């Protein structure tokens, strides 16, 4: 009997969905029945690839931070995070999968509570960051998921280093592969991230005679997989790691113009290890000159197959978690995860509150790095205010549960 594998992606940014879709396709090819979840920005791509997706409560730190404040983000994002965990828990109970593969920390928390064997995919290790605050944030997420996961996959294009976390399994970059390359699709594919705009760069490239695909153009329709277009191009210009992994698997030279703190950290490591096939520029317009220079192509396998092989091999040794066993696990008074659907014990709320704080710090550093210091100073100087915000969020979530989840 083929195993049922749940695959869940984080909701902010389509790149989370596309790389988890790559793993979903590899698992299906290996004989598994795949159930998808995640919602948010990646839903369109999940549907384009033929999957029906469960959409849990969306956590959107970017929107609540940009249109509010740090404290409003904490008070609103905490109940949303609790709701997302609760939704995942209900979904896992209904699906009863043999395992969950995810890059979503909230799905990982739900899997731990439901006693579903957990496999995590994560590339932004603490060692990437020079900044103390950013490193501490990455350390929190990494430590939790390393402790909860049966296997922690680390997809990387750079070589091994002492900064690699213990117990992490290195795999090649993970990408959503598609049909063979689209011939004569474009000379250059331009892929901005959620926090960057490369429109002017695309216009400059066109003015120099290049045929350009800019996925941010209004006339560009989303496709099931961008990788065949990248594979058919002479170069790709991007900001984020998802496209870097696509370029690595496609074998297409890549010019990286980072915008956020996480993207800067990735770019720093590409330069530090002089990774073949990647050129880092400080300014988007410097990419013009980089594209015109002869670029060596990267050469990597797709790590999605390696992840699928490892998970499927485990399925031969792992019995399906029964509903009774899952219920017994949730009834355990020592359960460390609190959700909106089970707030009888709140042992897990401080950890979840910490996750919300660090997610807020990530957003602040992406939009305005100076705000990170402000956030930390406020948290240190006003612990009572933080506690009240967390408490208010938990009480709001509990009230919604008592009203039937509305």
mmCIF file with all atom_site columns, N, CA and C in Angstrom, residues 194-261:
data_model
loop_
_atom_site.group_PDB
_atom_site.id
_atom_site.type_symbol
_atom_site.label_atom_id
_atom_site.label_alt_id
_atom_site.label_comp_id
_atom_site.label_asym_id
_atom_site.label_entity_id
_atom_site.label_seq_id
_atom_site.pdbx_PDB_ins_code
_atom_site.Cartn_x
_atom_site.Cartn_y
_atom_site.Cartn_z
_atom_site.occupancy
_atom_site.B_iso_or_equiv
_atom_site.pdbx_formal_charge
_atom_site.auth_seq_id
_atom_site.auth_comp_id
_atom_site.auth_asym_id
_atom_site.auth_atom_id
_atom_site.pdbx_PDB_model_num
ATOM 1   N N  . UNK A 1 194 ? 9.481  39.352 -3.339  1.00 0.00 ? 194 UNK A N  1
ATOM 2   C CA . UNK A 1 194 ? 8.387  40.128 -2.763  1.00 0.00 ? 194 UNK A CA 1
ATOM 3   C C  . UNK A 1 194 ? 8.840  41.520 -2.351  1.00 0.00 ? 194 UNK A C  1
ATOM 4   N N  . UNK A 1 195 ? 10.127 41.662 -1.990  1.00 0.00 ? 195 UNK A N  1
ATOM 5   C CA . UNK A 1 195 ? 10.629 42.926 -1.477  1.00 0.00 ? 195 UNK A CA 1
ATOM 6   C C  . UNK A 1 195 ? 11.462 43.703 -2.488  1.00 0.00 ? 195 UNK A C  1
ATOM 7   N N  . UNK A 1 196 ? 11.569 43.235 -3.705  1.00 0.00 ? 196 UNK A N  1
ATOM 8   C CA . UNK A 1 196 ? 12.416 43.915 -4.676  1.00 0.00 ? 196 UNK A CA 1
ATOM 9   C C  . UNK A 1 196 ? 11.651 44.198 -5.956  1.00 0.00 ? 196 UNK A C  1
ATOM 10  N N  . UNK A 1 197 ? 12.122 45.174 -6.692  1.00 0.00 ? 197 UNK A N  1
ATOM 11  C CA . UNK A 1 197 ? 11.579 45.480 -8.010  1.00 0.00 ? 197 UNK A CA 1
ATOM 12  C C  . UNK A 1 197 ? 12.746 45.548 -8.990  1.00 0.00 ? 197 UNK A C  1
ATOM 13  N N  . UNK A 1 198 ? 12.627 44.791 -10.066 1.00 0.00 ? 198 UNK A N  1
ATOM 14  C CA . UNK A 1 198 ? 13.667 44.781 -11.096 1.00 0.00 ? 198 UNK A CA 1
ATOM 15  C C  . UNK A 1 198 ? 13.101 45.253 -12.438 1.00 0.00 ? 198 UNK A C  1
ATOM 16  N N  . UNK A 1 199 ? 11.995 46.016 -12.368 1.00 0.00 ? 199 UNK A N  1
ATOM 17  C CA . UNK A 1 199 ? 11.348 46.470 -13.598 1.00 0.00 ? 199 UNK A CA 1
ATOM 18  C C  . UNK A 1 199 ? 12.260 47.365 -14.431 1.00 0.00 ? 199 UNK A C  1
ATOM 19  N N  . UNK A 1 200 ? 12.913 48.316 -13.775 1.00 0.00 ? 200 UNK A N  1
ATOM 20  C CA . UNK A 1 200 ? 13.788 49.238 -14.526 1.00 0.00 ? 200 UNK A CA 1
ATOM 21  C C  . UNK A 1 200 ? 14.967 48.483 -15.131 1.00 0.00 ? 200 UNK A C  1
ATOM 22  N N  . UNK A 1 201 ? 15.465 47.499 -14.408 1.00 0.00 ? 201 UNK A N  1
ATOM 23  C CA . UNK A 1 201 ? 16.545 46.676 -14.959 1.00 0.00 ? 201 UNK A CA 1
ATOM 24  C C  . UNK A 1 201 ? 16.064 45.937 -16.199 1.00 0.00 ? 201 UNK A C  1
ATOM 25  N N  . UNK A 1 202 ? 14.864 45.355 -16.141 1.00 0.00 ? 202 UNK A N  1
ATOM 26  C CA . UNK A 1 202 ? 14.323 44.650 -17.302 1.00 0.00 ? 202 UNK A CA 1
ATOM 27  C C  . UNK A 1 202 ? 14.188 45.586 -18.493 1.00 0.00 ? 202 UNK A C  1
ATOM 28  N N  . UNK A 1 203 ? 13.743 46.831 -18.230 1.00 0.00 ? 203 UNK A N  1
ATOM 29  C CA . UNK A 1 203 ? 13.608 47.809 -19.317 1.00 0.00 ? 203 UNK A CA 1
ATOM 30  C C  . UNK A 1 203 ? 14.972 48.150 -19.921 1.00 0.00 ? 203 UNK A C  1
ATOM 31  N N  . UNK A 1 204 ? 15.977 48.301 -19.062 1.00 0.00 ? 204 UNK A N  1
ATOM 32  C CA . UNK A 1 204 ? 17.325 48.607 -19.566 1.00 0.00 ? 204 UNK A CA 1
ATOM 33  C C  . UNK A 1 204 ? 17.876 47.455 -20.407 1.00 0.00 ? 204 UNK A C  1
ATOM 34  N N  . UNK A 1 205 ? 17.628 46.239 -19.953 1.00 0.00 ? 205 UNK A N  1
ATOM 35  C CA . UNK A 1 205 ? 18.091 45.080 -20.726 1.00 0.00 ? 205 UNK A CA 1
ATOM 36  C C  . UNK A 1 205 ? 17.425 45.056 -22.099 1.00 0.00 ? 205 UNK A C  1
ATOM 37  N N  . UNK A 1 206 ? 16.130 45.349 -22.133 1.00 0.00 ? 206 UNK A N  1
ATOM 38  C CA . UNK A 1 206 ? 15.424 45.383 -23.419 1.00 0.00 ? 206 UNK A CA 1
ATOM 39  C C  . UNK A 1 206 ? 15.978 46.486 -24.314 1.00 0.00 ? 206 UNK A C  1
ATOM 40  N N  . UNK A 1 207 ? 16.320 47.619 -23.710 1.00 0.00 ? 207 UNK A N  1
ATOM 41  C CA . UNK A 1 207 ? 16.856 48.722 -24.514 1.00 0.00 ? 207 UNK A CA 1
ATOM 42  C C  . UNK A 1 207 ? 18.210 48.379 -25.118 1.00 0.00 ? 207 UNK A C  1
ATOM 43  N N  . UNK A 1 208 ? 18.890 47.417 -24.521 1.00 0.00 ? 208 UNK A N  1
ATOM 44  C CA . UNK A 1 208 ? 20.178 46.966 -25.067 1.00 0.00 ? 208 UNK A CA 1
ATOM 45  C C  . UNK A 1 208 ? 20.017 45.793 -26.029 1.00 0.00 ? 208 UNK A C  1
ATOM 46  N N  . UNK A 1 209 ? 18.776 45.467 -26.345 1.00 0.00 ? 209 UNK A N  1
ATOM 47  C CA . UNK A 1 209 ? 18.538 44.458 -27.374 1.00 0.00 ? 209 UNK A CA 1
ATOM 48  C C  . UNK A 1 209 ? 18.263 43.059 -26.870 1.00 0.00 ? 209 UNK A C  1
ATOM 49  N N  . UNK A 1 210 ? 18.164 42.885 -25.558 1.00 0.00 ? 210 UNK A N  1
ATOM 50  C CA . UNK A 1 210 ? 17.894 41.554 -25.016 1.00 0.00 ? 210 UNK A CA 1
ATOM 51  C C  . UNK A 1 210 ? 16.396 41.246 -25.048 1.00 0.00 ? 210 UNK A C  1
ATOM 52  N N  . UNK A 1 211 ? 16.092 39.995 -25.343 1.00 0.00 ? 211 UNK A N  1
ATOM 53  C CA . UNK A 1 211 ? 14.721 39.501 -25.193 1.00 0.00 ? 211 UNK A CA 1
ATOM 54  C C  . UNK A 1 211 ? 14.570 39.085 -23.732 1.00 0.00 ? 211 UNK A C  1
ATOM 55  N N  . UNK A 1 212 ? 13.639 39.726 -23.027 1.00 0.00 ? 212 UNK A N  1
ATOM 56  C CA . UNK A 1 212 ? 13.557 39.570 -21.573 1.00 0.00 ? 212 UNK A CA 1
ATOM 57  C C  . UNK A 1 212 ? 12.178 39.071 -21.151 1.00 0.00 ? 212 UNK A C  1
ATOM 58  N N  . UNK A 1 213 ? 12.168 38.095 -20.232 1.00 0.00 ? 213 UNK A N  1
ATOM 59  C CA . UNK A 1 213 ? 10.961 37.727 -19.495 1.00 0.00 ? 213 UNK A CA 1
ATOM 60  C C  . UNK A 1 213 ? 11.097 38.330 -18.106 1.00 0.00 ? 213 UNK A C  1
ATOM 61  N N  . UNK A 1 214 ? 10.167 39.208 -17.733 1.00 0.00 ? 214 UNK A N  1
ATOM 62  C CA . UNK A 1 214 ? 10.094 39.749 -16.387 1.00 0.00 ? 214 UNK A CA 1
ATOM 63  C C  . UNK A 1 214 ? 8.808  39.224 -15.768 1.00 0.00 ? 214 UNK A C  1
ATOM 64  N N  . UNK A 1 215 ? 8.937  38.338 -14.783 1.00 0.00 ? 215 UNK A N  1
ATOM 65  C CA . UNK A 1 215 ? 7.746  37.687 -14.240 1.00 0.00 ? 215 UNK A CA 1
ATOM 66  C C  . UNK A 1 215 ? 6.856  38.656 -13.470 1.00 0.00 ? 215 UNK A C  1
ATOM 67  N N  . UNK A 1 216 ? 7.329  39.908 -13.263 1.00 0.00 ? 216 UNK A N  1
ATOM 68  C CA . UNK A 1 216 ? 6.499  40.921 -12.612 1.00 0.00 ? 216 UNK A CA 1
ATOM 69  C C  . UNK A 1 216 ? 5.679  41.727 -13.618 1.00 0.00 ? 216 UNK A C  1
ATOM 70  N N  . UNK A 1 217 ? 5.889  41.513 -14.922 1.00 0.00 ? 217 UNK A N  1
ATOM 71  C CA . UNK A 1 217 ? 5.131  42.248 -15.931 1.00 0.00 ? 217 UNK A CA 1
ATOM 72  C C  . UNK A 1 217 ? 3.656  41.872 -15.875 1.00 0.00 ? 217 UNK A C  1
ATOM 73  N N  . UNK A 1 218 ? 2.805  42.845 -16.168 1.00 0.00 ? 218 UNK A N  1
ATOM 74  C CA . UNK A 1 218 ? 1.362  42.588 -16.151 1.00 0.00 ? 218 UNK A CA 1
ATOM 75  C C  . UNK A 1 218 ? 0.948  41.567 -17.203 1.00 0.00 ? 218 UNK A C  1
ATOM 76  N N  . UNK A 1 219 ? 1.688  41.502 -18.296 1.00 0.00 ? 219 UNK A N  1
ATOM 77  C CA . UNK A 1 219 ? 1.300  40.584 -19.376 1.00 0.00 ? 219 UNK A CA 1
ATOM 78  C C  . UNK A 1 219 ? 1.926  39.196 -19.232 1.00 0.00 ? 219 UNK A C  1
ATOM 79  N N  . UNK A 1 220 ? 2.636  38.953 -18.118 1.00 0.00 ? 220 UNK A N  1
ATOM 80  C CA . UNK A 1 220 ? 3.204  37.624 -17.876 1.00 0.00 ? 220 UNK A CA 1
ATOM 81  C C  . UNK A 1 220 ? 2.206  36.795 -17.078 1.00 0.00 ? 220 UNK A C  1
ATOM 82  N N  . UNK A 1 221 ? 1.786  35.690 -17.633 1.00 0.00 ? 221 UNK A N  1
ATOM 83  C CA . UNK A 1 221 ? 0.867  34.788 -16.946 1.00 0.00 ? 221 UNK A CA 1
ATOM 84  C C  . UNK A 1 221 ? 1.660  33.713 -16.201 1.00 0.00 ? 221 UNK A C  1
ATOM 85  N N  . UNK A 1 222 ? 1.240  33.441 -14.972 1.00 0.00 ? 222 UNK A N  1
ATOM 86  C CA . UNK A 1 222 ? 1.922  32.418 -14.184 1.00 0.00 ? 222 UNK A CA 1
ATOM 87  C C  . UNK A 1 222 ? 1.907  31.081 -14.909 1.00 0.00 ? 222 UNK A C  1
ATOM 88  N N  . UNK A 1 223 ? 2.996  30.339 -14.789 1.00 0.00 ? 223 UNK A N  1
ATOM 89  C CA . UNK A 1 223 ? 3.132  29.028 -15.419 1.00 0.00 ? 223 UNK A CA 1
ATOM 90  C C  . UNK A 1 223 ? 3.371  27.988 -14.322 1.00 0.00 ? 223 UNK A C  1
ATOM 91  N N  . UNK A 1 224 ? 3.068  26.712 -14.606 1.00 0.00 ? 224 UNK A N  1
ATOM 92  C CA . UNK A 1 224 ? 3.262  25.686 -13.569 1.00 0.00 ? 224 UNK A CA 1
ATOM 93  C C  . UNK A 1 224 ? 4.678  25.646 -13.014 1.00 0.00 ? 224 UNK A C  1
ATOM 94  N N  . UNK A 1 225 ? 5.665  25.862 -13.877 1.00 0.00 ? 225 UNK A N  1
ATOM 95  C CA . UNK A 1 225 ? 7.056  25.861 -13.436 1.00 0.00 ? 225 UNK A CA 1
ATOM 96  C C  . UNK A 1 225 ? 7.850  26.858 -14.265 1.00 0.00 ? 225 UNK A C  1
ATOM 97  N N  . UNK A 1 226 ? 8.604  27.712 -13.577 1.00 0.00 ? 226 UNK A N  1
ATOM 98  C CA . UNK A 1 226 ? 9.438  28.691 -14.273 1.00 0.00 ? 226 UNK A CA 1
ATOM 99  C C  . UNK A 1 226 ? 10.747 28.076 -14.736 1.00 0.00 ? 226 UNK A C  1
ATOM 100 N N  . UNK A 1 227 ? 11.103 26.927 -14.183 1.00 0.00 ? 227 UNK A N  1
ATOM 101 C CA . UNK A 1 227 ? 12.414 26.349 -14.463 1.00 0.00 ? 227 UNK A CA 1
ATOM 102 C C  . UNK A 1 227 ? 12.675 26.082 -15.947 1.00 0.00 ? 227 UNK A C  1
ATOM 103 N N  . UNK A 1 228 ? 11.705 25.592 -16.727 1.00 0.00 ? 228 UNK A N  1
ATOM 104 C CA . UNK A 1 228 ? 11.978 25.398 -18.157 1.00 0.00 ? 228 UNK A CA 1
ATOM 105 C C  . UNK A 1 228 ? 12.335 26.692 -18.881 1.00 0.00 ? 228 UNK A C  1
ATOM 106 N N  . UNK A 1 229 ? 11.773 27.816 -18.441 1.00 0.00 ? 229 UNK A N  1
ATOM 107 C CA . UNK A 1 229 ? 12.105 29.108 -19.048 1.00 0.00 ? 229 UNK A CA 1
ATOM 108 C C  . UNK A 1 229 ? 13.502 29.550 -18.639 1.00 0.00 ? 229 UNK A C  1
ATOM 109 N N  . UNK A 1 230 ? 13.847 29.320 -17.380 1.00 0.00 ? 230 UNK A N  1
ATOM 110 C CA . UNK A 1 230 ? 15.201 29.630 -16.918 1.00 0.00 ? 230 UNK A CA 1
ATOM 111 C C  . UNK A 1 230 ? 16.215 28.732 -17.620 1.00 0.00 ? 230 UNK A C  1
ATOM 112 N N  . UNK A 1 231 ? 15.872 27.477 -17.806 1.00 0.00 ? 231 UNK A N  1
ATOM 113 C CA . UNK A 1 231 ? 16.756 26.531 -18.478 1.00 0.00 ? 231 UNK A CA 1
ATOM 114 C C  . UNK A 1 231 ? 17.005 26.943 -19.926 1.00 0.00 ? 231 UNK A C  1
ATOM 115 N N  . UNK A 1 232 ? 16.018 27.579 -20.557 1.00 0.00 ? 232 UNK A N  1
ATOM 116 C CA . UNK A 1 232 ? 16.159 27.986 -21.942 1.00 0.00 ? 232 UNK A CA 1
ATOM 117 C C  . UNK A 1 232 ? 16.805 29.335 -22.140 1.00 0.00 ? 232 UNK A C  1
ATOM 118 N N  . UNK A 1 233 ? 17.068 30.075 -21.059 1.00 0.00 ? 233 UNK A N  1
ATOM 119 C CA . UNK A 1 233 ? 17.644 31.412 -21.154 1.00 0.00 ? 233 UNK A CA 1
ATOM 120 C C  . UNK A 1 233 ? 19.168 31.361 -21.062 1.00 0.00 ? 233 UNK A C  1
ATOM 121 N N  . UNK A 1 234 ? 19.786 32.478 -21.433 1.00 0.00 ? 234 UNK A N  1
ATOM 122 C CA . UNK A 1 234 ? 21.252 32.599 -21.308 1.00 0.00 ? 234 UNK A CA 1
ATOM 123 C C  . UNK A 1 234 ? 21.645 33.005 -19.898 1.00 0.00 ? 234 UNK A C  1
ATOM 124 N N  . UNK A 1 235 ? 20.740 33.706 -19.197 1.00 0.00 ? 235 UNK A N  1
ATOM 125 C CA . UNK A 1 235 ? 21.034 34.151 -17.834 1.00 0.00 ? 235 UNK A CA 1
ATOM 126 C C  . UNK A 1 235 ? 19.718 34.438 -17.117 1.00 0.00 ? 235 UNK A C  1
ATOM 127 N N  . UNK A 1 236 ? 19.772 34.417 -15.782 1.00 0.00 ? 236 UNK A N  1
ATOM 128 C CA . UNK A 1 236 ? 18.634 34.803 -14.953 1.00 0.00 ? 236 UNK A CA 1
ATOM 129 C C  . UNK A 1 236 ? 19.134 35.818 -13.937 1.00 0.00 ? 236 UNK A C  1
ATOM 130 N N  . UNK A 1 237 ? 18.334 36.853 -13.693 1.00 0.00 ? 237 UNK A N  1
ATOM 131 C CA . UNK A 1 237 ? 18.641 37.853 -12.671 1.00 0.00 ? 237 UNK A CA 1
ATOM 132 C C  . UNK A 1 237 ? 17.562 37.739 -11.599 1.00 0.00 ? 237 UNK A C  1
ATOM 133 N N  . UNK A 1 238 ? 17.969 37.648 -10.334 1.00 0.00 ? 238 UNK A N  1
ATOM 134 C CA . UNK A 1 238 ? 16.998 37.431 -9.264  1.00 0.00 ? 238 UNK A CA 1
ATOM 135 C C  . UNK A 1 238 ? 17.491 38.034 -7.966  1.00 0.00 ? 238 UNK A C  1
ATOM 136 N N  . UNK A 1 239 ? 16.627 37.954 -6.946  1.00 0.00 ? 239 UNK A N  1
ATOM 137 C CA . UNK A 1 239 ? 16.982 38.426 -5.605  1.00 0.00 ? 239 UNK A CA 1
ATOM 138 C C  . UNK A 1 239 ? 17.009 37.295 -4.586  1.00 0.00 ? 239 UNK A C  1
ATOM 139 N N  . UNK A 1 240 ? 16.074 36.347 -4.700  1.00 0.00 ? 240 UNK A N  1
ATOM 140 C CA . UNK A 1 240 ? 15.862 35.379 -3.638  1.00 0.00 ? 240 UNK A CA 1
ATOM 141 C C  . UNK A 1 240 ? 16.432 33.996 -3.899  1.00 0.00 ? 240 UNK A C  1
ATOM 142 N N  . UNK A 1 241 ? 16.466 33.197 -2.815  1.00 0.00 ? 241 UNK A N  1
ATOM 143 C CA . UNK A 1 241 ? 17.111 31.889 -2.881  1.00 0.00 ? 241 UNK A CA 1
ATOM 144 C C  . UNK A 1 241 ? 16.330 30.871 -3.691  1.00 0.00 ? 241 UNK A C  1
ATOM 145 N N  . UNK A 1 242 ? 15.010 31.006 -3.760  1.00 0.00 ? 242 UNK A N  1
ATOM 146 C CA . UNK A 1 242 ? 14.235 30.040 -4.541  1.00 0.00 ? 242 UNK A CA 1
ATOM 147 C C  . UNK A 1 242 ? 14.676 30.050 -6.004  1.00 0.00 ? 242 UNK A C  1
ATOM 148 N N  . UNK A 1 243 ? 14.858 31.238 -6.576  1.00 0.00 ? 243 UNK A N  1
ATOM 149 C CA . UNK A 1 243 ? 15.295 31.319 -7.970  1.00 0.00 ? 243 UNK A CA 1
ATOM 150 C C  . UNK A 1 243 ? 16.752 30.921 -8.109  1.00 0.00 ? 243 UNK A C  1
ATOM 151 N N  . UNK A 1 244 ? 17.557 31.174 -7.082  1.00 0.00 ? 244 UNK A N  1
ATOM 152 C CA . UNK A 1 244 ? 18.946 30.709 -7.104  1.00 0.00 ? 244 UNK A CA 1
ATOM 153 C C  . UNK A 1 244 ? 18.975 29.188 -7.232  1.00 0.00 ? 244 UNK A C  1
ATOM 154 N N  . UNK A 1 245 ? 18.105 28.503 -6.493  1.00 0.00 ? 245 UNK A N  1
ATOM 155 C CA . UNK A 1 245 ? 18.036 27.042 -6.594  1.00 0.00 ? 245 UNK A CA 1
ATOM 156 C C  . UNK A 1 245 ? 17.530 26.620 -7.973  1.00 0.00 ? 245 UNK A C  1
ATOM 157 N N  . UNK A 1 246 ? 16.558 27.360 -8.512  1.00 0.00 ? 246 UNK A N  1
ATOM 158 C CA . UNK A 1 246 ? 16.083 27.064 -9.869  1.00 0.00 ? 246 UNK A CA 1
ATOM 159 C C  . UNK A 1 246 ? 17.225 27.168 -10.867 1.00 0.00 ? 246 UNK A C  1
ATOM 160 N N  . UNK A 1 247 ? 17.998 28.255 -10.777 1.00 0.00 ? 247 UNK A N  1
ATOM 161 C CA . UNK A 1 247 ? 19.108 28.462 -11.711 1.00 0.00 ? 247 UNK A CA 1
ATOM 162 C C  . UNK A 1 247 ? 20.158 27.359 -11.565 1.00 0.00 ? 247 UNK A C  1
ATOM 163 N N  . UNK A 1 248 ? 20.414 26.949 -10.325 1.00 0.00 ? 248 UNK A N  1
ATOM 164 C CA . UNK A 1 248 ? 21.405 25.896 -10.086 1.00 0.00 ? 248 UNK A CA 1
ATOM 165 C C  . UNK A 1 248 ? 20.985 24.594 -10.752 1.00 0.00 ? 248 UNK A C  1
ATOM 166 N N  . UNK A 1 249 ? 19.713 24.237 -10.608 1.00 0.00 ? 249 UNK A N  1
ATOM 167 C CA . UNK A 1 249 ? 19.208 23.002 -11.211 1.00 0.00 ? 249 UNK A CA 1
ATOM 168 C C  . UNK A 1 249 ? 19.106 23.133 -12.727 1.00 0.00 ? 249 UNK A C  1
ATOM 169 N N  . UNK A 1 250 ? 18.742 24.321 -13.203 1.00 0.00 ? 250 UNK A N  1
ATOM 170 C CA . UNK A 1 250 ? 18.606 24.543 -14.641 1.00 0.00 ? 250 UNK A CA 1
ATOM 171 C C  . UNK A 1 250 ? 19.949 24.598 -15.352 1.00 0.00 ? 250 UNK A C  1
ATOM 172 N N  . UNK A 1 251 ? 21.000 24.893 -14.606 1.00 0.00 ? 251 UNK A N  1
ATOM 173 C CA . UNK A 1 251 ? 22.309 25.053 -15.238 1.00 0.00 ? 251 UNK A CA 1
ATOM 174 C C  . UNK A 1 251 ? 22.440 26.370 -15.982 1.00 0.00 ? 251 UNK A C  1
ATOM 175 N N  . UNK A 1 252 ? 21.772 27.404 -15.484 1.00 0.00 ? 252 UNK A N  1
ATOM 176 C CA . UNK A 1 252 ? 21.770 28.714 -16.128 1.00 0.00 ? 252 UNK A CA 1
ATOM 177 C C  . UNK A 1 252 ? 22.528 29.720 -15.269 1.00 0.00 ? 252 UNK A C  1
ATOM 178 N N  . UNK A 1 253 ? 23.482 30.461 -15.830 1.00 0.00 ? 253 UNK A N  1
ATOM 179 C CA . UNK A 1 253 ? 24.197 31.480 -15.048 1.00 0.00 ? 253 UNK A CA 1
ATOM 180 C C  . UNK A 1 253 ? 23.226 32.451 -14.392 1.00 0.00 ? 253 UNK A C  1
ATOM 181 N N  . UNK A 1 254 ? 23.543 32.843 -13.160 1.00 0.00 ? 254 UNK A N  1
ATOM 182 C CA . UNK A 1 254 ? 22.614 33.618 -12.346 1.00 0.00 ? 254 UNK A CA 1
ATOM 183 C C  . UNK A 1 254 ? 23.304 34.854 -11.776 1.00 0.00 ? 254 UNK A C  1
ATOM 184 N N  . UNK A 1 255 ? 22.659 36.004 -11.952 1.00 0.00 ? 255 UNK A N  1
ATOM 185 C CA . UNK A 1 255 ? 23.121 37.259 -11.359 1.00 0.00 ? 255 UNK A CA 1
ATOM 186 C C  . UNK A 1 255 ? 22.192 37.573 -10.192 1.00 0.00 ? 255 UNK A C  1
ATOM 187 N N  . UNK A 1 256 ? 22.762 37.753 -9.006  1.00 0.00 ? 256 UNK A N  1
ATOM 188 C CA . UNK A 1 256 ? 21.981 37.914 -7.783  1.00 0.00 ? 256 UNK A CA 1
ATOM 189 C C  . UNK A 1 256 ? 22.066 39.351 -7.297  1.00 0.00 ? 256 UNK A C  1
ATOM 190 N N  . UNK A 1 257 ? 20.904 39.995 -7.179  1.00 0.00 ? 257 UNK A N  1
ATOM 191 C CA . UNK A 1 257 ? 20.806 41.354 -6.655  1.00 0.00 ? 257 UNK A CA 1
ATOM 192 C C  . UNK A 1 257 ? 19.963 41.309 -5.391  1.00 0.00 ? 257 UNK A C  1
ATOM 193 N N  . UNK A 1 258 ? 20.581 41.128 -4.214  1.00 0.00 ? 258 UNK A N  1
ATOM 194 C CA . UNK A 1 258 ? 19.818 40.928 -2.980  1.00 0.00 ? 258 UNK A CA 1
ATOM 195 C C  . UNK A 1 258 ? 19.160 42.216 -2.494  1.00 0.00 ? 258 UNK A C  1
ATOM 196 N N  . UNK A 1 259 ? 18.086 42.053 -1.733  1.00 0.00 ? 259 UNK A N  1
ATOM 197 C CA . UNK A 1 259 ? 17.357 43.208 -1.210  1.00 0.00 ? 259 UNK A CA 1
ATOM 198 C C  . UNK A 1 259 ? 17.158 43.118 0.296   1.00 0.00 ? 259 UNK A C  1
ATOM 199 N N  . UNK A 1 260 ? 16.812 41.932 0.806   1.00 0.00 ? 260 UNK A N  1
ATOM 200 C CA . UNK A 1 260 ? 16.524 41.786 2.235   1.00 0.00 ? 260 UNK A CA 1
ATOM 201 C C  . UNK A 1 260 ? 17.749 41.254 2.985   1.00 0.00 ? 260 UNK A C  1
ATOM 202 N N  . UNK A 1 261 ? 17.632 41.227 4.308   1.00 0.00 ? 261 UNK A N  1
ATOM 203 C CA . UNK A 1 261 ? 18.732 40.732 5.128   1.00 0.00 ? 261 UNK A CA 1
ATOM 204 C C  . UNK A 1 261 ? 19.038 39.265 4.805   1.00 0.00 ? 261 UNK A C  1
#
